[in-house]
CSV table of C-alpha atoms in Angstrom, one decimal:
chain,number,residue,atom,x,y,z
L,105,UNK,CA,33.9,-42.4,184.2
L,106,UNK,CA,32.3,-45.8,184.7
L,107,UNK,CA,29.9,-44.7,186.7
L,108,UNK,CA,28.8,-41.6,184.8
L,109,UNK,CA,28.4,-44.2,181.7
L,110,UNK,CA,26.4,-47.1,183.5
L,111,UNK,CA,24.0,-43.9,184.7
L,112,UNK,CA,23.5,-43.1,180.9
L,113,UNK,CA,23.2,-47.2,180.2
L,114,UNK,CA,19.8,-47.1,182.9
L,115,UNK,CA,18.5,-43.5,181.2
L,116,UNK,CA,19.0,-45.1,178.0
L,117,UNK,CA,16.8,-48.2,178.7
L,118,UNK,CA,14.1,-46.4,180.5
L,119,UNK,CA,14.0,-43.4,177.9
L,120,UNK,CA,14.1,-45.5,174.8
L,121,UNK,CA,12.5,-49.0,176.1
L,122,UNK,CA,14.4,-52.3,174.7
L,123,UNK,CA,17.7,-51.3,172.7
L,124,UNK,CA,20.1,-54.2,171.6
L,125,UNK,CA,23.8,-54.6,172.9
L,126,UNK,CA,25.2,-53.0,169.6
L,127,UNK,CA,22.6,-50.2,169.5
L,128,UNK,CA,23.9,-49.0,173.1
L,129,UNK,CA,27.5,-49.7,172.2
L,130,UNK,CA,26.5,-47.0,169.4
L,131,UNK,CA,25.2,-44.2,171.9
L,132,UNK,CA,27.6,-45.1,174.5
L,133,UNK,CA,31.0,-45.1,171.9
L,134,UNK,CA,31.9,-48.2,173.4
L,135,UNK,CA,32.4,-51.2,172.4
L,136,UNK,CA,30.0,-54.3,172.8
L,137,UNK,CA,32.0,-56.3,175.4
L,138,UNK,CA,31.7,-53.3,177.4
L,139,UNK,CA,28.0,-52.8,177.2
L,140,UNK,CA,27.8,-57.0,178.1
L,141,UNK,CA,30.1,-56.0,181.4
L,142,UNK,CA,28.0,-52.4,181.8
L,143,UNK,CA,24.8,-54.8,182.1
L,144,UNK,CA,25.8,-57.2,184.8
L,145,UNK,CA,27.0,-54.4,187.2
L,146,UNK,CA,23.7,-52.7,186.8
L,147,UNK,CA,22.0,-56.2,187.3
L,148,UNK,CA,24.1,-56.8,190.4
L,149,UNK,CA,23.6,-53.5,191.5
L,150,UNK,CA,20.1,-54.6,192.0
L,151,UNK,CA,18.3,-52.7,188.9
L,152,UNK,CA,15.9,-54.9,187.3
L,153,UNK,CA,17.2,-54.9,183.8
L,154,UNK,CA,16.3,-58.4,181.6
L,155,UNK,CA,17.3,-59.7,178.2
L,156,UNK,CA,15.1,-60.8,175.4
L,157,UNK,CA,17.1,-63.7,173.0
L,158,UNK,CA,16.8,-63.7,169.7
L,159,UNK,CA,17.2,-61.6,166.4
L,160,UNK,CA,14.9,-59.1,168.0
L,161,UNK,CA,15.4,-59.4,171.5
L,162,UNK,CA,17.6,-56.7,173.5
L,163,UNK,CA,17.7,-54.9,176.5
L,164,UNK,CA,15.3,-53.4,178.4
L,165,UNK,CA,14.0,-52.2,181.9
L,166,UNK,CA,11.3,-53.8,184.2
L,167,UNK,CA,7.7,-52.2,183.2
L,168,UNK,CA,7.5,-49.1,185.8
L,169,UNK,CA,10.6,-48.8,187.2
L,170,UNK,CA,12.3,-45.4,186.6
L,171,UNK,CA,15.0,-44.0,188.6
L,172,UNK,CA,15.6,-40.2,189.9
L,173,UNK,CA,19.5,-40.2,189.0
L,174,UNK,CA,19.0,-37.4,186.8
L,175,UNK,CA,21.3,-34.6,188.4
L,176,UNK,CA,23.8,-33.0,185.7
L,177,UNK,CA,27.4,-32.9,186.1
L,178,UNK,CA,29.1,-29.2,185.7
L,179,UNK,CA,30.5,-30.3,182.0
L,180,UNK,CA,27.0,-31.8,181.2
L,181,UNK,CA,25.2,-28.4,181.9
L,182,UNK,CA,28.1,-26.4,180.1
L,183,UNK,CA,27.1,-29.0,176.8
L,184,UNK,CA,23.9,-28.3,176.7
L,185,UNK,CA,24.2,-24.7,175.1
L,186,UNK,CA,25.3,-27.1,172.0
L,187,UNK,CA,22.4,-29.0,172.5
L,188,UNK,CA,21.1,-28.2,168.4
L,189,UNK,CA,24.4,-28.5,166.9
L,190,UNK,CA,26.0,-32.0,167.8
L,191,UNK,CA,28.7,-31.9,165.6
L,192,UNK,CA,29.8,-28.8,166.5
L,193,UNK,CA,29.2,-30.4,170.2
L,194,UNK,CA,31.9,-33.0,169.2
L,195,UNK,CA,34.6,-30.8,167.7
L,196,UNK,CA,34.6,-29.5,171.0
L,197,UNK,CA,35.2,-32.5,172.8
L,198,UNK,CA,31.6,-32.8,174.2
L,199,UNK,CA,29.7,-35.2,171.8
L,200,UNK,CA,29.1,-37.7,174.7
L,201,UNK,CA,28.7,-35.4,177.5
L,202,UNK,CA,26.2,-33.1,175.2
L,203,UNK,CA,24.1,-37.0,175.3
L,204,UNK,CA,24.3,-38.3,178.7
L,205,UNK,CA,22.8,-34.3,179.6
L,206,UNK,CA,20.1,-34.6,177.2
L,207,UNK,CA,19.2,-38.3,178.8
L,208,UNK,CA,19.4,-37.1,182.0
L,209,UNK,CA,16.9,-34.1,180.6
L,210,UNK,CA,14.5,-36.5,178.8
L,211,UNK,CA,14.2,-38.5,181.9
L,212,UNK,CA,13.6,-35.8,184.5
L,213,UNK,CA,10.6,-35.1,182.7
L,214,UNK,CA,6.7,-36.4,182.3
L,215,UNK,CA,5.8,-39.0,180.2
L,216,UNK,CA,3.7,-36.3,178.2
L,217,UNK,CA,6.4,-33.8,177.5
L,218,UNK,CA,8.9,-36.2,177.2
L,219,UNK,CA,6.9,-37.2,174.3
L,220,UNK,CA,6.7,-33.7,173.0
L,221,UNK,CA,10.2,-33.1,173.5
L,222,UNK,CA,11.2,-36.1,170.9
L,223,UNK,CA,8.4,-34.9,168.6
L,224,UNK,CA,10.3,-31.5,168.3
L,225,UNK,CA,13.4,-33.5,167.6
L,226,UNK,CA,11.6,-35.6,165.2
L,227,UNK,CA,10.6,-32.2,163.3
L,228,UNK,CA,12.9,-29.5,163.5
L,229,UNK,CA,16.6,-29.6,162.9
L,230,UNK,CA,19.3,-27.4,162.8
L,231,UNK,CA,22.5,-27.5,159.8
L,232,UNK,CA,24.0,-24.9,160.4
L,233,UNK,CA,27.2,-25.0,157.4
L,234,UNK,CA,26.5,-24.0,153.7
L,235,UNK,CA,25.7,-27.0,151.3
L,236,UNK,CA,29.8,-26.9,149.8
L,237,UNK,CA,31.1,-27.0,153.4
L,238,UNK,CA,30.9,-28.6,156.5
L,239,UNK,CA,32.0,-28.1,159.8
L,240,UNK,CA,36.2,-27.5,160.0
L,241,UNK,CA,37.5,-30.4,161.9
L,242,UNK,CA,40.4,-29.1,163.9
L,243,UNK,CA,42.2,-30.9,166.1
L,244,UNK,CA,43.2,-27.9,168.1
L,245,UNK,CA,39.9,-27.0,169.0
L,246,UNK,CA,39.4,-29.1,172.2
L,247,UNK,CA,42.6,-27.5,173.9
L,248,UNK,CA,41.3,-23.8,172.8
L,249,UNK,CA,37.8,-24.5,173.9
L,250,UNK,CA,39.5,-25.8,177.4
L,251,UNK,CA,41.6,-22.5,177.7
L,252,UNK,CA,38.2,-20.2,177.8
L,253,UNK,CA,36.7,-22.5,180.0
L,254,UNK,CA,39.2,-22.2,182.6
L,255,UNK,CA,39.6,-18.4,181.4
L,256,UNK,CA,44.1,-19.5,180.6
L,257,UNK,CA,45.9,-17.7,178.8
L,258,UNK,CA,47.6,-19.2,175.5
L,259,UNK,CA,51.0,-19.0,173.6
L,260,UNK,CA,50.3,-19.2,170.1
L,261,UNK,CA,52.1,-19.6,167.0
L,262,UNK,CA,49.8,-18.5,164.3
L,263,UNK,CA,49.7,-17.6,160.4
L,264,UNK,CA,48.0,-14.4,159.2
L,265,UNK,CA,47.0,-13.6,155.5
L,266,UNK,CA,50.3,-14.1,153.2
L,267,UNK,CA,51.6,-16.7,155.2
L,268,UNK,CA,53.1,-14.1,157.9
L,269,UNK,CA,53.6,-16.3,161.0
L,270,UNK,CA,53.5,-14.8,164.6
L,271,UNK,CA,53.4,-15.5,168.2
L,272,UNK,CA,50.9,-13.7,170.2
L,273,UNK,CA,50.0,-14.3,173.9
L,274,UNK,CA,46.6,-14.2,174.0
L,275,UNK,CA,43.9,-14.0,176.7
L,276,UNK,CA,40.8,-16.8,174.9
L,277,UNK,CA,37.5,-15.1,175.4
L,278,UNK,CA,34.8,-16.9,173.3
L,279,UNK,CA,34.6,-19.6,170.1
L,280,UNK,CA,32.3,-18.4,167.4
L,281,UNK,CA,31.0,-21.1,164.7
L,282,UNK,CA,30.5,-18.9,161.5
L,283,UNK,CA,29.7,-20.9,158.4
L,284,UNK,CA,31.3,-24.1,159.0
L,285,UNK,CA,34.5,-22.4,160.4
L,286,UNK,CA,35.7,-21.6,164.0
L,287,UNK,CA,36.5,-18.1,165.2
L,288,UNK,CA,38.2,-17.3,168.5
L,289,UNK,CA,38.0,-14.0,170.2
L,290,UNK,CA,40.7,-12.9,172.3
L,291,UNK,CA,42.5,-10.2,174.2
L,292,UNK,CA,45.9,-9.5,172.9
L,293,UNK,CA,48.1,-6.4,174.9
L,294,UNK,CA,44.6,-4.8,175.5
L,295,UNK,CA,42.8,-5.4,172.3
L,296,UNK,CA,40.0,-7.3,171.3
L,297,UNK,CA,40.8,-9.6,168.2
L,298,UNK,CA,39.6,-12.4,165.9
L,299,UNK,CA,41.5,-15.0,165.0
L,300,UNK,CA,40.9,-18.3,163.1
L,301,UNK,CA,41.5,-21.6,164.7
L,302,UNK,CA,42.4,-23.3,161.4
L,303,UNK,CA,45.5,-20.4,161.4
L,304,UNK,CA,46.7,-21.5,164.8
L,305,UNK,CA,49.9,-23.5,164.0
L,306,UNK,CA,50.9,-24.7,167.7
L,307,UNK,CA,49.8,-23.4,171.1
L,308,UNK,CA,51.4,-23.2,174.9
L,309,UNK,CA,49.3,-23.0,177.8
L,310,UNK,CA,49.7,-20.2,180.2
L,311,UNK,CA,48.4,-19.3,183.9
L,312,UNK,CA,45.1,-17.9,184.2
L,313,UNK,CA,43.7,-14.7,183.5
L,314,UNK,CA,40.7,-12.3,184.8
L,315,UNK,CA,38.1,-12.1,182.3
L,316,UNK,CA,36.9,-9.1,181.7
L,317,UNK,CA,33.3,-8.4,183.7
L,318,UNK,CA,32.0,-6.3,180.2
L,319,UNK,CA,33.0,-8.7,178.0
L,320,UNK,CA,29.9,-9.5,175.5
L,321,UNK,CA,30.6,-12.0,172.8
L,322,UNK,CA,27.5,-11.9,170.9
L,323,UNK,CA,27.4,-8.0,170.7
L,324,UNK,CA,32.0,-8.1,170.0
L,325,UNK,CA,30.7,-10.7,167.6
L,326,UNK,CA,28.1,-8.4,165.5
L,327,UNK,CA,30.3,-5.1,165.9
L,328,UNK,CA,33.0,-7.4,164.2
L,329,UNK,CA,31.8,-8.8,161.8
L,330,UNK,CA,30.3,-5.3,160.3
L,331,UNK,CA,33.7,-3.6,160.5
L,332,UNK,CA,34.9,-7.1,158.9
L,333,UNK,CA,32.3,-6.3,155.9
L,334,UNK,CA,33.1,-2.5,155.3
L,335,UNK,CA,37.0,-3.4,154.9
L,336,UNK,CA,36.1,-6.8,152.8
L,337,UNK,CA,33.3,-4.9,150.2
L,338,UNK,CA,35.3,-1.6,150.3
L,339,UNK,CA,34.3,-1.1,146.6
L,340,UNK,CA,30.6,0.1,145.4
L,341,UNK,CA,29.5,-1.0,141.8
L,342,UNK,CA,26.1,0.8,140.5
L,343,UNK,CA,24.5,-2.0,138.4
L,344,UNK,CA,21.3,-2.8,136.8
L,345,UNK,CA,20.0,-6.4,137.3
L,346,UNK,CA,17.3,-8.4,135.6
L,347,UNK,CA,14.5,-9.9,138.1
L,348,UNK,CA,16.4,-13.4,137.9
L,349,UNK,CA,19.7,-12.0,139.0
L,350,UNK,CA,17.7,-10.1,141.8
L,351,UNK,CA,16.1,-13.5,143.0
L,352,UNK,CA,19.9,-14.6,143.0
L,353,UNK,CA,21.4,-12.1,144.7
L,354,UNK,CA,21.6,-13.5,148.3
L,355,UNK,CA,22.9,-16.8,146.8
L,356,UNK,CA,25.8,-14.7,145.1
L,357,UNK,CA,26.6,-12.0,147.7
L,358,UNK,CA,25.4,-13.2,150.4
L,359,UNK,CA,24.0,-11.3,153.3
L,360,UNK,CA,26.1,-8.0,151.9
L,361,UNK,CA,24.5,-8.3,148.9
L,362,UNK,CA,21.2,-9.4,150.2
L,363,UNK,CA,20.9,-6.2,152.5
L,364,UNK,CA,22.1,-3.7,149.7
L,365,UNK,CA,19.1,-5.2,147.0
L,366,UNK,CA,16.4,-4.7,150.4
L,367,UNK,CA,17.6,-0.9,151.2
L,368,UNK,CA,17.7,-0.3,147.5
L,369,UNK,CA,14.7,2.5,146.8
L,370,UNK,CA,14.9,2.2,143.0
L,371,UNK,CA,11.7,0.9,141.3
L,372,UNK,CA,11.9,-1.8,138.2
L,373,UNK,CA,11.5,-0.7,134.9
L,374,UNK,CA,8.9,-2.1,132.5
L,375,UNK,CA,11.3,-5.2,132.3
L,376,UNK,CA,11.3,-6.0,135.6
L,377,UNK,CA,15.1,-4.4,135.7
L,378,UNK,CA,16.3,-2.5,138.6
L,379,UNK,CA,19.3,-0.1,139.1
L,380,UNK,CA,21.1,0.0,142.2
L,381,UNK,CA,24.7,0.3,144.5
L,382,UNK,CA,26.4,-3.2,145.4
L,383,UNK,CA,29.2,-3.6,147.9
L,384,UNK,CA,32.0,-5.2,146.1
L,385,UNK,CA,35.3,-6.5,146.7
L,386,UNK,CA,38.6,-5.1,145.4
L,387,UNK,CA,40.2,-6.4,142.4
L,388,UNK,CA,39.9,-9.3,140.7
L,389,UNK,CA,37.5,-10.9,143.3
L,390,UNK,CA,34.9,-8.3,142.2
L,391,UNK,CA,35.3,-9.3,138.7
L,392,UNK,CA,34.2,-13.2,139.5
L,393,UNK,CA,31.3,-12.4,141.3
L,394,UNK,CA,29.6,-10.2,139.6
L,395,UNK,CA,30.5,-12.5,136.2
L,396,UNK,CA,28.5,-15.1,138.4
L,397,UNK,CA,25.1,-13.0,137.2
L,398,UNK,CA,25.5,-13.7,133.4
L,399,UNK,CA,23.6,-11.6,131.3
L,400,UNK,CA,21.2,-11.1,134.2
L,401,UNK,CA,23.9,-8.3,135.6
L,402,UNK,CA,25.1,-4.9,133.5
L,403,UNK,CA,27.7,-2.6,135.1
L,404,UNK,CA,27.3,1.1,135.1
L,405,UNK,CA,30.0,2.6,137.1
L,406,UNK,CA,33.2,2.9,138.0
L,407,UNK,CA,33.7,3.1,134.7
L,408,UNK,CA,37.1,1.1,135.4
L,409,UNK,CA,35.2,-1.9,136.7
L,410,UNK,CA,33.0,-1.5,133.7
L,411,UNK,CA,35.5,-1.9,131.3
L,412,UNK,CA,37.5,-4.5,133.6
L,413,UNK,CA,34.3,-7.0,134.0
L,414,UNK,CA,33.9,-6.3,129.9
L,415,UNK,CA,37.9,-7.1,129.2
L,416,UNK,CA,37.0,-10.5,131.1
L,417,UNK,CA,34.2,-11.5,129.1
L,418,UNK,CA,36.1,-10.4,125.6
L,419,UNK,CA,38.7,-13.2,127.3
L,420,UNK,CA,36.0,-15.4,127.8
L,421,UNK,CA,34.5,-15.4,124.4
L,422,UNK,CA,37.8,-15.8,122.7
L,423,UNK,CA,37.9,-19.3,123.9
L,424,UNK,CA,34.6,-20.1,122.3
L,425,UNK,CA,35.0,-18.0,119.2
C-alpha cells in the first residue's frame, strides 16, 4: 500500500512539476503528516526530490529526472474502463486506484502527447446524471461490484415494487450506471434479470460461479431496456402538439417520446401543429405528463384519456376560479 502510494507521490511531482504538501495530501487522500513522512522515504531512497520555502514554495523533482516505474497493477487496469466517470469510479471503490493508473498513463507517455492528453481533459468532460439527480451513493455497491469481479455468487435480501421483500441467490454478472442509478444484471435459477442496487436490503456472499462464455452485457443491456419500455409506456395517446411542445418533447418523455415525435410521418399544419401516436404510461402517471405540455398538447384518443386529462384540468381550474 505504501509503496504503491509513494510510486504515485514521484508520478505526481514529475507529471504536474512543484505541488505543495497539502495539494498532494489532496490527490493522495492522505493526510499532510503523511505526505511530510512519504517525502523523506523517497529522498532517502535516493530520488532527487527538493523543497522550495515559503508561501509558494512546494515540492518538486530535479529538472530531467523521470522514472520508468509506470507498470499498472491488475486493479489499476480494471479502473481504467471508469476513466470518464470518476465519481462513478468512486462509488465503486476505485477513486484512488482509477488516479494512480491514469499517472502511471500520463507518465509513460512523450512530453508532446502528454500535453495533448491534459488538453483533452481540459476540454471535454463527461456528466453523465440528469440536472435533478446525481449519482446514487450506495454503500453496498463496493461488495456487489467485488462479487462480479471475482464472478461469487450472492445471497440477497431484496425489495421489489410494493415493498415485496425476497431472497434470491443470484449469480452477479455486470453493473450498469443508468441515469444516476445503479443496475445489476444477474442470473437467478437460469434467468437473466435486472435488479436495483438501491432495492438490495442485505447481501451474503457465496462460492464462485462459472460465468457464462455468451454473456454480453451491453447487448442484455439494450434488449432490456426495450422490453423495459414496451411494459412501462403500454398505453398509446394520438395527440396534436403545437411546435413548442414538439421542441419539448424529449425533455418531457424522454428518449420514448423523443423516438415516437422522429418516426412520426405526419406533416404540420399551417400552424406549425402536428398530429401523432405517443407511448404513454398507465393511469394516472399518463395524466401528469402529458399535463406537463400546457396548452401546447390536445388529446384526441382514447377517448377515456381524453376526458380523464380534461376532468384533471376542470380540477385544476376550480382552485383558481
Amino acid at each position: 500500500m505504501r509503496a504503491s502510494r509513494l510510486l504515485s507521490v514521484l508520478l505526481l511531482l514529475q507529471n504536474r512539476g512543484r505541488m505543495t504538501a497539502d495539494e498532494l495530501a489532496g490527490e493522495l487522500e492522505v493526510s499532510v503528516r503523511t505526505v511530510y513522512r512519504d517525502i523523506e522515504a523517497l529522498s532517502a531512497a535516493g530520488v532527487p526530490v527538493y523543497a522550495d520555502r515559503g508561501r509558494t514554495g512546494g515540492y518538486q523533482l530535479v529538472d530531467g529526472y523521470r522514472t520508468r516505474l509506470t507498470g499498472l497493477t491488475e486493479e489499476e487496469a480494471r479502473s481504467l474502463s471508469l476513466a470518464g466517470l470518476p465519481a462513478a469510479a468512486s462509488e465503486l471503490g476505485l477513486g484512488t486506484v482509477l488516479a494512480a493508473a491514469q499517472l502511471k498513463l500520463y507518465a509513460a507517455l512523450p512530453a508532446d502527447l502528454r500535453d495533448r492528453a491534459a488538453s483533452v481533459s481540459q476540454r471535454f468532460y463527461l456528466d453523465v446524471p440528469g440536472w435533478h439527480r446525481g449519482i446514487e451513493s450506495l454503500p453496498q455497491l463496493a461488495e456487489v461490484a467485488e462479487a462480479v469481479w471475482q464472478t461469487r455468487r450472492l445471497r440477497i435480501e431484496y425489495r421489489r415494487w410494493g415493498n415485496q421483500e425476497v431472497t434470491r441467490e443470484i449469480e452477479p454478472l455486470g453493473l450498469i450506471l443508468k441515469g444516476g442509478s445503479w443496475y445489476l444484471a444477474a442470473r437467478c435459477e437460469g434467468n437473466d434479470r435486472t435488479y436495483r442496487i438501491s432495492r438490495i436490503e442485505g447481501m451474503e456472499t457465496l462460492g464462485q460461479f462459472t460465468r457464462p462464455h455468451d454473456f454480453d452485457l451491453a447487448e442484455y443491456w439494450r434488449a432490456w431496456s426495450e422490453q423495459f419500455e414496451r411494459r412501462l409506456y403500454s398505453r398509446r395517446a394520438v395527440v396534436r402538439l403545437s411546435p413548442l411542445a414538439q421542441t419539448l418533447v424529449p425533455f418531457y418523455l424522454g428518449g420514448v417520446g423523443a423516438r415516437a415525435l422522429r418516426e412520426a410521418s405526419a406533416v404540420p399544419d399551417e400552424t406549425g401543429w402536428v398530429q401523432l401516436e405517443l407511448p404513454v404510461e398507465q393511469g394516472r402517471p399518463a395524466i401528469g405528463e402529458l399535463l406537463r405540455f400546457g396548452a401546447g398538447l390536445q388529446v384526441l384518443e382514447p377517448a377515456d384519456l381524453r376526458e380523464e386529462v380534461a376532468e384533471a384540468i376542470r380540477e385544476m381550474g376550480a382552485h383558481y376560479g
